Tab-separated table of C-alpha atoms in Angstrom:
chain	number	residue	atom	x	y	z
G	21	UNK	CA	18.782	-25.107	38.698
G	22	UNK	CA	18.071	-21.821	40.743
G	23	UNK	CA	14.471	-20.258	40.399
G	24	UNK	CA	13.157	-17.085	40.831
G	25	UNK	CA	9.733	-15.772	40.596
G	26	UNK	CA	9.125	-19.005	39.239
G	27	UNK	CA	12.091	-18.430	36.311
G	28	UNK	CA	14.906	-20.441	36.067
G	29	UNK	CA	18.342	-18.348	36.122
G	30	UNK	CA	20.007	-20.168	33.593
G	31	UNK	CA	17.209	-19.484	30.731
G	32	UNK	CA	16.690	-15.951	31.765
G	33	UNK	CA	20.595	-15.578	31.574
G	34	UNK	CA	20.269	-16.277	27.891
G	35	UNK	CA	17.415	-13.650	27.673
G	36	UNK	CA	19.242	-10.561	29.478
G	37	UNK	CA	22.316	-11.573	27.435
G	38	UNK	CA	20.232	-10.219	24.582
G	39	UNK	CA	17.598	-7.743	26.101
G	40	UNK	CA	20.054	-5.599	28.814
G	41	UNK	CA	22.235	-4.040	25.999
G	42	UNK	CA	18.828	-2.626	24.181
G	43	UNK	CA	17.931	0.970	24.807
G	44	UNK	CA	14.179	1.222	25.250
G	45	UNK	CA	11.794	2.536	27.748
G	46	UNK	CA	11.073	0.128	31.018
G	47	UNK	CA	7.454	-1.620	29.524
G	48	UNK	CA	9.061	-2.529	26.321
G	49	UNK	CA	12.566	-3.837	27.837
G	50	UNK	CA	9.917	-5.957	29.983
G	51	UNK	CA	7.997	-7.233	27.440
G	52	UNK	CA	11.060	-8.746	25.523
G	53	UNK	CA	12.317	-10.454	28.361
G	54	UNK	CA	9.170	-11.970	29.405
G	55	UNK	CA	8.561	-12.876	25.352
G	56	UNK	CA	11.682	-14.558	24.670
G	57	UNK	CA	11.888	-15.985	28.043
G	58	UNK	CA	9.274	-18.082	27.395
G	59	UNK	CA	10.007	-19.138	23.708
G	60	UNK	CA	13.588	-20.120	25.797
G	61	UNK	CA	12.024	-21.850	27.743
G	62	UNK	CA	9.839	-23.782	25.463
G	63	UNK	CA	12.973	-24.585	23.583
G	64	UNK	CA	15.000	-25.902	26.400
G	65	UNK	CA	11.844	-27.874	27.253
G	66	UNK	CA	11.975	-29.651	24.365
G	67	UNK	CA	15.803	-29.993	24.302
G	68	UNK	CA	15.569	-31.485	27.782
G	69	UNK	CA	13.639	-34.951	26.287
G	70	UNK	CA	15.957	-34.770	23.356
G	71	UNK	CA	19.345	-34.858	25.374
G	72	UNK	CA	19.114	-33.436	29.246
G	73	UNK	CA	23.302	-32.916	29.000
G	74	UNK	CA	23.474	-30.452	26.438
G	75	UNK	CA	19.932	-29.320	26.738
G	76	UNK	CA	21.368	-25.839	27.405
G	77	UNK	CA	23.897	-25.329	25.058
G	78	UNK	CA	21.117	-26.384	22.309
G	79	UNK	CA	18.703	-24.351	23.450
G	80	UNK	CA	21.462	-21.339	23.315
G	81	UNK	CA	22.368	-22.323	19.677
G	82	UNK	CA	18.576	-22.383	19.111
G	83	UNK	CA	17.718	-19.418	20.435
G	84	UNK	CA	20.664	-17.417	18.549
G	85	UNK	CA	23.640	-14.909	19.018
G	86	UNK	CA	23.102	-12.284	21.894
G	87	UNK	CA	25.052	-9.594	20.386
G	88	UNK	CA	22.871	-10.141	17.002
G	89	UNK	CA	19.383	-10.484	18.934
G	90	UNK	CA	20.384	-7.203	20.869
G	91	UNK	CA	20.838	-5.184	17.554
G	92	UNK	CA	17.441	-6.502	15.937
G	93	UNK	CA	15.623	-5.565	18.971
G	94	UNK	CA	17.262	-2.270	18.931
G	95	UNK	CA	16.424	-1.569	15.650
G	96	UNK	CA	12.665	-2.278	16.425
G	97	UNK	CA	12.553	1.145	18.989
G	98	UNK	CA	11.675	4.332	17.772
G	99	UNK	CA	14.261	6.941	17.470
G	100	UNK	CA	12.184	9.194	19.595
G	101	UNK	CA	12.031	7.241	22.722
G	102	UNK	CA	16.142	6.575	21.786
G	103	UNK	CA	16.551	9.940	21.917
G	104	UNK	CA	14.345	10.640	25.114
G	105	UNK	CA	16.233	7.765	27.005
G	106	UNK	CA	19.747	9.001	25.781
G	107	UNK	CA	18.889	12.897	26.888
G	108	UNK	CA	17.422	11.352	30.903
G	109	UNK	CA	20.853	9.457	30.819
G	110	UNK	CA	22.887	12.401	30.219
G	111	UNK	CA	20.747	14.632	32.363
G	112	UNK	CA	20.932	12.188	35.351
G	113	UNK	CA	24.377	10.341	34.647
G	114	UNK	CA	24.383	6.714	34.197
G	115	UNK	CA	25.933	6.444	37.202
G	116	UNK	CA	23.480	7.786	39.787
G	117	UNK	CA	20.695	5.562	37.471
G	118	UNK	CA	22.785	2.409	37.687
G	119	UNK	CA	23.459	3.323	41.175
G	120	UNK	CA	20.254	3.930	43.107
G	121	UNK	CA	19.404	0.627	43.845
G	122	UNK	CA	23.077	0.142	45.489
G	123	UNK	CA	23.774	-1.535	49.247
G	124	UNK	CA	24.631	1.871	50.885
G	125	UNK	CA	24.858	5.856	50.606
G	126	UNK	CA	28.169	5.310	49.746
G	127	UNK	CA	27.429	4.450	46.618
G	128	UNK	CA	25.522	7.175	45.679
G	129	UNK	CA	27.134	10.236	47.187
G	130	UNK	CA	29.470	10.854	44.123
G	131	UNK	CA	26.588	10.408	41.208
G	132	UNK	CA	24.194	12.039	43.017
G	133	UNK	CA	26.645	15.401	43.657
G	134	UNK	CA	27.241	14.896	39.452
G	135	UNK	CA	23.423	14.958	39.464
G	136	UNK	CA	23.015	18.107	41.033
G	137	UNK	CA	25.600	19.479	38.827
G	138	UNK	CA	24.548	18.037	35.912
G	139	UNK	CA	20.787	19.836	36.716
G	140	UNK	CA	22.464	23.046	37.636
G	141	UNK	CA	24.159	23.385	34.092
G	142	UNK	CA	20.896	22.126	32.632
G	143	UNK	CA	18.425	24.254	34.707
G	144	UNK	CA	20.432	27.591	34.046
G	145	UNK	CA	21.188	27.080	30.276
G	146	UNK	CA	17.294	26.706	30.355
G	147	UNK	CA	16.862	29.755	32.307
G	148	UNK	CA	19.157	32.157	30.146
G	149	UNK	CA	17.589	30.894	27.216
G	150	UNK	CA	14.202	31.981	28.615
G	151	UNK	CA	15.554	35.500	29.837
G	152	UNK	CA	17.923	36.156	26.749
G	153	UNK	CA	14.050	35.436	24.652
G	154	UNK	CA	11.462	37.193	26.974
G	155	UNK	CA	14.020	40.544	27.025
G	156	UNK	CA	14.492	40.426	23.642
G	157	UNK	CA	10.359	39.713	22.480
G	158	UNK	CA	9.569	42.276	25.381
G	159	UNK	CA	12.375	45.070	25.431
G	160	UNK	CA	11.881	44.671	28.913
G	161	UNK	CA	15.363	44.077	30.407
G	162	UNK	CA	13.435	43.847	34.422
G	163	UNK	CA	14.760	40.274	34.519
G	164	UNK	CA	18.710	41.229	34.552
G	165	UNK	CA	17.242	43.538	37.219
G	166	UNK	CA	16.743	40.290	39.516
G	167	UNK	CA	20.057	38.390	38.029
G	168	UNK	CA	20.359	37.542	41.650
G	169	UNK	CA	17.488	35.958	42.281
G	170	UNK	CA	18.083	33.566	39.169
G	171	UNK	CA	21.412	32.132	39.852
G	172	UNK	CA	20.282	31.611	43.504
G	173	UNK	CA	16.857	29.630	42.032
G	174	UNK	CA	19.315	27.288	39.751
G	175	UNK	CA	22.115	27.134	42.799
G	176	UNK	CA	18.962	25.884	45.109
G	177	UNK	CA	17.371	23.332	42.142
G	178	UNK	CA	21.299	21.848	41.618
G	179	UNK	CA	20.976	21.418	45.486
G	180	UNK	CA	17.690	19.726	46.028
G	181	UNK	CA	18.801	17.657	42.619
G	182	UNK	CA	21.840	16.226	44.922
G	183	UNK	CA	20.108	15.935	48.338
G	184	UNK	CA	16.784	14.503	46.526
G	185	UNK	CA	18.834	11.889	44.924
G	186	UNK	CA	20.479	10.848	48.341
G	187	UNK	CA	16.642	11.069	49.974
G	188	UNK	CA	15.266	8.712	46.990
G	189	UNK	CA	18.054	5.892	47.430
G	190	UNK	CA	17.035	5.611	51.313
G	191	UNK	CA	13.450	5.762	50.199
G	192	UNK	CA	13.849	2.843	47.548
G	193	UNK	CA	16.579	1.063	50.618
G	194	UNK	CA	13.375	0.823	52.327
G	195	UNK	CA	11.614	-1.071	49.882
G	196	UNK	CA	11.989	-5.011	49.878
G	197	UNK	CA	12.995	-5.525	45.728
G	198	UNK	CA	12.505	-9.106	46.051
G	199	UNK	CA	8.815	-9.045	46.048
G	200	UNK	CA	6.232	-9.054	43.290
G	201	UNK	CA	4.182	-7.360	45.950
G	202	UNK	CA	5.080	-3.535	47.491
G	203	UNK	CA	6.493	-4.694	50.943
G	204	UNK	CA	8.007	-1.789	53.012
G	205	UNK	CA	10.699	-3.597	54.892
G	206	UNK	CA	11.948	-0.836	57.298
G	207	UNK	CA	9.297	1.515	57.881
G	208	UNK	CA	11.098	4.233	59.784
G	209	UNK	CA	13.827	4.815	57.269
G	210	UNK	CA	11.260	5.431	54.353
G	211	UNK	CA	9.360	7.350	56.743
G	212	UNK	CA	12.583	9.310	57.067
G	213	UNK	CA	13.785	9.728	53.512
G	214	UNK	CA	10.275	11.202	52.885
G	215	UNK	CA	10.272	13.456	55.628
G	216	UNK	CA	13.488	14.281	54.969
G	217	UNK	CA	12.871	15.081	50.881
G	218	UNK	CA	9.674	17.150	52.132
G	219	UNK	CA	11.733	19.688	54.580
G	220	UNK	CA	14.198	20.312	52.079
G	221	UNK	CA	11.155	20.854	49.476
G	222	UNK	CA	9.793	23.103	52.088
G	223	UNK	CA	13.166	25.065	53.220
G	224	UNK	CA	13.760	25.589	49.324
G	225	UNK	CA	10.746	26.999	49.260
G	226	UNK	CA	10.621	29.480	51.530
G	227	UNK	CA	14.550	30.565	50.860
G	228	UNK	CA	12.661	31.564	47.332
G	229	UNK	CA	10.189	32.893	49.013
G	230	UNK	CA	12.036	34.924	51.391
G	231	UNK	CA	14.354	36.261	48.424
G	232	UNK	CA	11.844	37.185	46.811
G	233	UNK	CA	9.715	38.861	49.020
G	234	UNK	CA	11.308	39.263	52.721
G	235	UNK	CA	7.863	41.393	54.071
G	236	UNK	CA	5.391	38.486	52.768
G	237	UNK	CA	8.039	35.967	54.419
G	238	UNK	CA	7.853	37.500	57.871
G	239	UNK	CA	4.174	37.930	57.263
G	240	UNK	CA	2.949	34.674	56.859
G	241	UNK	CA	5.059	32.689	58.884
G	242	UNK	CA	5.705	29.135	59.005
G	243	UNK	CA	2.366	28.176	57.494
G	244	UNK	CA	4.405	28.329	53.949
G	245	UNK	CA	7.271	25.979	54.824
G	246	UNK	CA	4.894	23.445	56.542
G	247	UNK	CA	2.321	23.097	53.528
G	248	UNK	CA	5.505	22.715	51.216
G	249	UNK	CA	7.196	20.229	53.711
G	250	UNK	CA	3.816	18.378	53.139
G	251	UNK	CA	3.475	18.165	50.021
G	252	UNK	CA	6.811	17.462	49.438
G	253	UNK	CA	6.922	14.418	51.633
G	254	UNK	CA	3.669	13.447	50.205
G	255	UNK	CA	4.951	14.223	46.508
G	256	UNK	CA	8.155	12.153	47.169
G	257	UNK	CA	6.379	9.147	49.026
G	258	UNK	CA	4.300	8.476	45.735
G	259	UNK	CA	6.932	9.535	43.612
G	260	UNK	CA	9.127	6.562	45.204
G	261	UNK	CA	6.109	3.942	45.770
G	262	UNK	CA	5.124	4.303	42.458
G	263	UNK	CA	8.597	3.563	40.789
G	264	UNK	CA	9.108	1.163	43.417
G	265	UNK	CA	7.043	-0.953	41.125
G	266	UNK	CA	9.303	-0.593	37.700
G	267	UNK	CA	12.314	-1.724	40.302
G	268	UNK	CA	10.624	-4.641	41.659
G	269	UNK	CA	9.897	-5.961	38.144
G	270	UNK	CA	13.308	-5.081	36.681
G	271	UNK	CA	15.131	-6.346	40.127
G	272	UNK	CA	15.286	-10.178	39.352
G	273	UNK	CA	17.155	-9.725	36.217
G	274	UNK	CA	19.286	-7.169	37.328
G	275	UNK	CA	20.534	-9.463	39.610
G	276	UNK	CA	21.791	-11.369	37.145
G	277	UNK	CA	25.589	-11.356	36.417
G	278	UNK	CA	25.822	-11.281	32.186
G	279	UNK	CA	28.313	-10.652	30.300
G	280	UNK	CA	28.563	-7.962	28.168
G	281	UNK	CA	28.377	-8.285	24.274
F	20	UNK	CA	22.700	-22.520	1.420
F	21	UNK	CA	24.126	-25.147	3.506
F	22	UNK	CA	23.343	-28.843	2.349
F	23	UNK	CA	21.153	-30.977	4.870
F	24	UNK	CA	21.664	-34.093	5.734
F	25	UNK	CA	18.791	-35.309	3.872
F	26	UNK	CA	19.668	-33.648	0.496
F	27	UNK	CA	17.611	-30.655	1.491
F	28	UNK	CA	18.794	-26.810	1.049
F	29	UNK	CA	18.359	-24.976	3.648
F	30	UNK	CA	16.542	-21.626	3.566
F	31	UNK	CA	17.967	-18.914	6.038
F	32	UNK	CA	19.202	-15.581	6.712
F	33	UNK	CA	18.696	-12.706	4.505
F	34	UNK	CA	16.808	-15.214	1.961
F	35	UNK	CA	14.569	-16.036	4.670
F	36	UNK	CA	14.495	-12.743	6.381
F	37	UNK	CA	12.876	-11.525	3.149
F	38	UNK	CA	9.744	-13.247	3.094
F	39	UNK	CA	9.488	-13.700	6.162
F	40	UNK	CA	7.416	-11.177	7.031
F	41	UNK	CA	4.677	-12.308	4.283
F	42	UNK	CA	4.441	-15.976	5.673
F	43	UNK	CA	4.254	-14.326	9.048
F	44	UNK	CA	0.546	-12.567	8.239
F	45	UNK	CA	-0.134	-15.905	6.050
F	46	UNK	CA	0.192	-18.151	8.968
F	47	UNK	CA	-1.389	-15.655	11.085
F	48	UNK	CA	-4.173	-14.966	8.897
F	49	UNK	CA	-5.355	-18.923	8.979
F	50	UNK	CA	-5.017	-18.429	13.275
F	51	UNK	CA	-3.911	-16.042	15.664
F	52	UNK	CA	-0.680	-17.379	17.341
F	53	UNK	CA	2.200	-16.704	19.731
F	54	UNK	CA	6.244	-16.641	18.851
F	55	UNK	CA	7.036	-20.559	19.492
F	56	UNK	CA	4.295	-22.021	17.912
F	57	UNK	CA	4.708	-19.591	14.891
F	58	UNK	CA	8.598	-20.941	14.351
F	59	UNK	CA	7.436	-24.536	15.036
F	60	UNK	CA	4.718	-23.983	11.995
F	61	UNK	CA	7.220	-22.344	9.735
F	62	UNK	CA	9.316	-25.358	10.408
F	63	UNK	CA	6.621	-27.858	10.104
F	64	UNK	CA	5.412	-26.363	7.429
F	65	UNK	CA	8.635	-25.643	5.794
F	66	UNK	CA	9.317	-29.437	6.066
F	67	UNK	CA	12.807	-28.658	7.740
F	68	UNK	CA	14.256	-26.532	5.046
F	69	UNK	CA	13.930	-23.401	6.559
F	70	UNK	CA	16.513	-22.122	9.173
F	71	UNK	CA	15.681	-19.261	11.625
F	72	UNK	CA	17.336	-18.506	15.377
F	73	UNK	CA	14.586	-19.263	17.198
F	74	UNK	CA	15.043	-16.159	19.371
F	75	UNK	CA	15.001	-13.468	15.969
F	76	UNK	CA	11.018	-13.803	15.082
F	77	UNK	CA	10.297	-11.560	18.091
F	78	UNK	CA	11.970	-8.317	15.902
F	79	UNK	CA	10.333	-8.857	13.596
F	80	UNK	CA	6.724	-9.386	15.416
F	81	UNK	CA	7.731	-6.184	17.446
F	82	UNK	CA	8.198	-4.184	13.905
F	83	UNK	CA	5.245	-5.688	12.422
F	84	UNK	CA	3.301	-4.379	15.630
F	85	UNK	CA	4.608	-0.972	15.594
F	86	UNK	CA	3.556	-0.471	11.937
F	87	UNK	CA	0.433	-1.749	12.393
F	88	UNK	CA	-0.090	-5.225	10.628
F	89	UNK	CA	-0.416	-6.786	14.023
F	90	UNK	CA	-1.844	-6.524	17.267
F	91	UNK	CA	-0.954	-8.747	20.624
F	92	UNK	CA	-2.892	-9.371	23.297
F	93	UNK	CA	-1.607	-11.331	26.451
F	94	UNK	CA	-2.167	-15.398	26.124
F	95	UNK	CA	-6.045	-14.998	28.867
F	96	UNK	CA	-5.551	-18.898	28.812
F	97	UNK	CA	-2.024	-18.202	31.496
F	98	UNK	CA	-3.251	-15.988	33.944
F	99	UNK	CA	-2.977	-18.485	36.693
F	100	UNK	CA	0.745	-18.992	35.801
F	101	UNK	CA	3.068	-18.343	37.999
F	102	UNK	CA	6.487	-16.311	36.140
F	103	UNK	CA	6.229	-14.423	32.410
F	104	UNK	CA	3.768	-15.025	30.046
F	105	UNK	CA	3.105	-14.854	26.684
F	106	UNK	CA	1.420	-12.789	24.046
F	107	UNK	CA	-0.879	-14.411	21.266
F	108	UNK	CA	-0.266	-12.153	17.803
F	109	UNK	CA	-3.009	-11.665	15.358
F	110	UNK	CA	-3.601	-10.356	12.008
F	111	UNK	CA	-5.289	-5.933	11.729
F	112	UNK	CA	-7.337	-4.856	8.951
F	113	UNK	CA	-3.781	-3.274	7.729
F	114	UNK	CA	-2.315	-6.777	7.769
F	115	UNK	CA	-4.704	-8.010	6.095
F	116	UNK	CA	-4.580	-5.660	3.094
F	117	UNK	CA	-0.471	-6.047	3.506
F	118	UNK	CA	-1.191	-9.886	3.124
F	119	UNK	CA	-3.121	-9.420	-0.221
F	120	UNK	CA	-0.221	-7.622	-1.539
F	121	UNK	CA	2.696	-9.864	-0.402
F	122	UNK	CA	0.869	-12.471	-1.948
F	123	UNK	CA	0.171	-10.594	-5.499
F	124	UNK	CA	4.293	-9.391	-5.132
F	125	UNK	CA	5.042	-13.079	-4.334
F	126	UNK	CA	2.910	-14.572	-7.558
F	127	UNK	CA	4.426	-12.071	-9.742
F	128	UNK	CA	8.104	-12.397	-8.545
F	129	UNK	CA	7.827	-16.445	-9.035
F	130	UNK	CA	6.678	-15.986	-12.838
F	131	UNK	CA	8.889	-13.639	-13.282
F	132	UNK	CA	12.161	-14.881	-12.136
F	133	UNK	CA	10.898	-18.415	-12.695
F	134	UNK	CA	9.951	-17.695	-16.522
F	135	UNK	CA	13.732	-16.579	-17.000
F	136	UNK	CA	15.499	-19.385	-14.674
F	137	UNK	CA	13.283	-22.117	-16.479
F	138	UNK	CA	11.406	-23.336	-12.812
């Protein structure tokens, strides 16, 4: 039997059967698998000195329906984090989530422009909520005034959304899945992606900047666009890293093919 | 029911799933366990007449955790373990209390049904 991070595939087959249909953030997903993975395990153990030939198919009989498991664990997540997990999936698309770890750009091109769409929509229903309140608290009707300057803000986040999303696959490319340990296994092209991420950061910036002010633009120069560039490449290099390490957990049971129930 | 091969009902699904809970903080209560070890002593202890998928006590752990009655701490005895490990469960203050209760409910619901089915 095939091993992996010192788990056989065949047990943890009969665990993701179960566990991959449940909605529930990362840490508790994790935690199931790694549970019932090793009550599997101890099962098949003991099926193994009863009768090595049908160890498996006793300890799946053992261990119990997938499609049954699945709903009890389901029922044991709070409706809140439900409801927070089924509003990132519709703000992000399933696809681009399901996506981001795929073999190239390809992939990712069409869920990441639904992305930036999808933030668009979200960012300027947000926005005209905000105006539509603050006019009619205030009286003040200044931010119609600027109308403008608003639909060119959400235009530019729908943007960055898309290109960000492209940026963060080439960043995560970079990063070698297979290992329990962060190992960056091409350098330049996550050195790239983050660049990349932080002069878009920095040219959205100062296109805000610049609409909203053109004297202060001219005035200060380039200093604003490189300090944004910065800490955007900085910003998107943690950003990455630091999820790098939910991905690298998840990644050995993602590979696994199971079908659905 | 189904009928064992031995002459002995056996106790599972929704029968089981009913109590379960209470023998859960019972078992726990005598020592602080993790998932396999609790099915193998409701087995054991159950002298074979009780039924459960093996896989379905971690629900119910998970529930009992989120509403308190239990906490779990990661098994310290694995750490050198290479792949998952495991999480030993056992017993709050609040499970405690809950314990004292299921037993009470338990006591009461044997005499009562009992007194009228002639047990």
């Amino acid at each position: 039997m095939m091993n992996i991070q010192g788990m056989n595939v065949e047990l943890m087959e009969i665990v993701e059967a179960a566990v991959r249909p449940v909605l529930c953030p990362h840490h508790s997903k994790m935690r199931m698998r790694h549970e019932l993975y090793r009550q599997v395990e101890e099962i098949y153990k003991q099926e193994r000195c009863r009768d090595p030939d049908a160890a498996l198919a006793n300890t799946r009989r053992r261990f119990g329906t997938p499609r049954e498991l699945s709903l009890e664990l389901q029922a044991t997540v709070p409706s809140h984090q439900r409801s927070i997990l089924k509003s990132s999936q519709l703000l992000f698309g399933q696809r681009l989530l399901e996506r981001m770890h795929g073999s190239s750009l390809s992939d990712v091109i069409g869920p990441g422009l639904e992305f930036g769409c999808r933030a668009t929509i979200v960012f300027g229903l947000y926005l005209i909520v905000l105006i539509i309140l603050a006019t009619t608290l205030t009286g003040n009707h200044t931010p119609f005034l600027i109308i403008d300057f608003f639909v060119a803000f959400v235009l530019l986040v729908g943007a960055n959304a898309t290109l960000m999303s492209y940026f963060a696959f080439l960043g995560h490319q970079a990063i070698d899945p297979a290992f329990e340990r962060l190992s960056i296994r091409n350098r330049r092209q996550f050195v790239i992606a983050a660049i990349g991420a932080g002069v878009i950061f920095g040219m959205s910036i100062e296109l805000l900047w610049l609409a909203a002010d053109v004297q202060a633009f001219w005035r200060h120069g380039l200093n604003p666009f490189l300090f944004a560039s910065a800490a955007g490449t900085l910003g998107f290099s943690t950003t990455v890293l630091l999820g790098s390490a939910e991905w690298r957990q998840r990644y050995p049971w993602d590979q696994l093919a199971v079908a659905e129930v | 029911m189904t009928q064992h091969s031995d002459n002995t009902r056996l106790i599972g699904g929704e029968k089981l799933r009913g109590h379960l809970e209470v023998m859960i903080l019972s078992m726990l209560n005598q020592q602080p366990s993790h998932g396999f070890e609790l099915v193998k002593q409701l087995e054991d202890r159950g002298e074979g007449a009780l039924r459960m998928r093996e896989g379905t006590i971690y629900p119910v752990l998970y529930r009992m955790e989120a509403a308190g009655l239990l906490k779990a701490t990661w098994d310290e005895t694995e750490q050198n373990r290479k792949g998952p490990r495991r999480k030993i469960y056992s017993l709050t203050e609040k499970g405690q209390r809950q314990l004292v209760h299921g037993r009470a409910d338990w006591l009461q619901f044997v005499q009562t049904i009992g007194g009228i089915v002639g047990a």
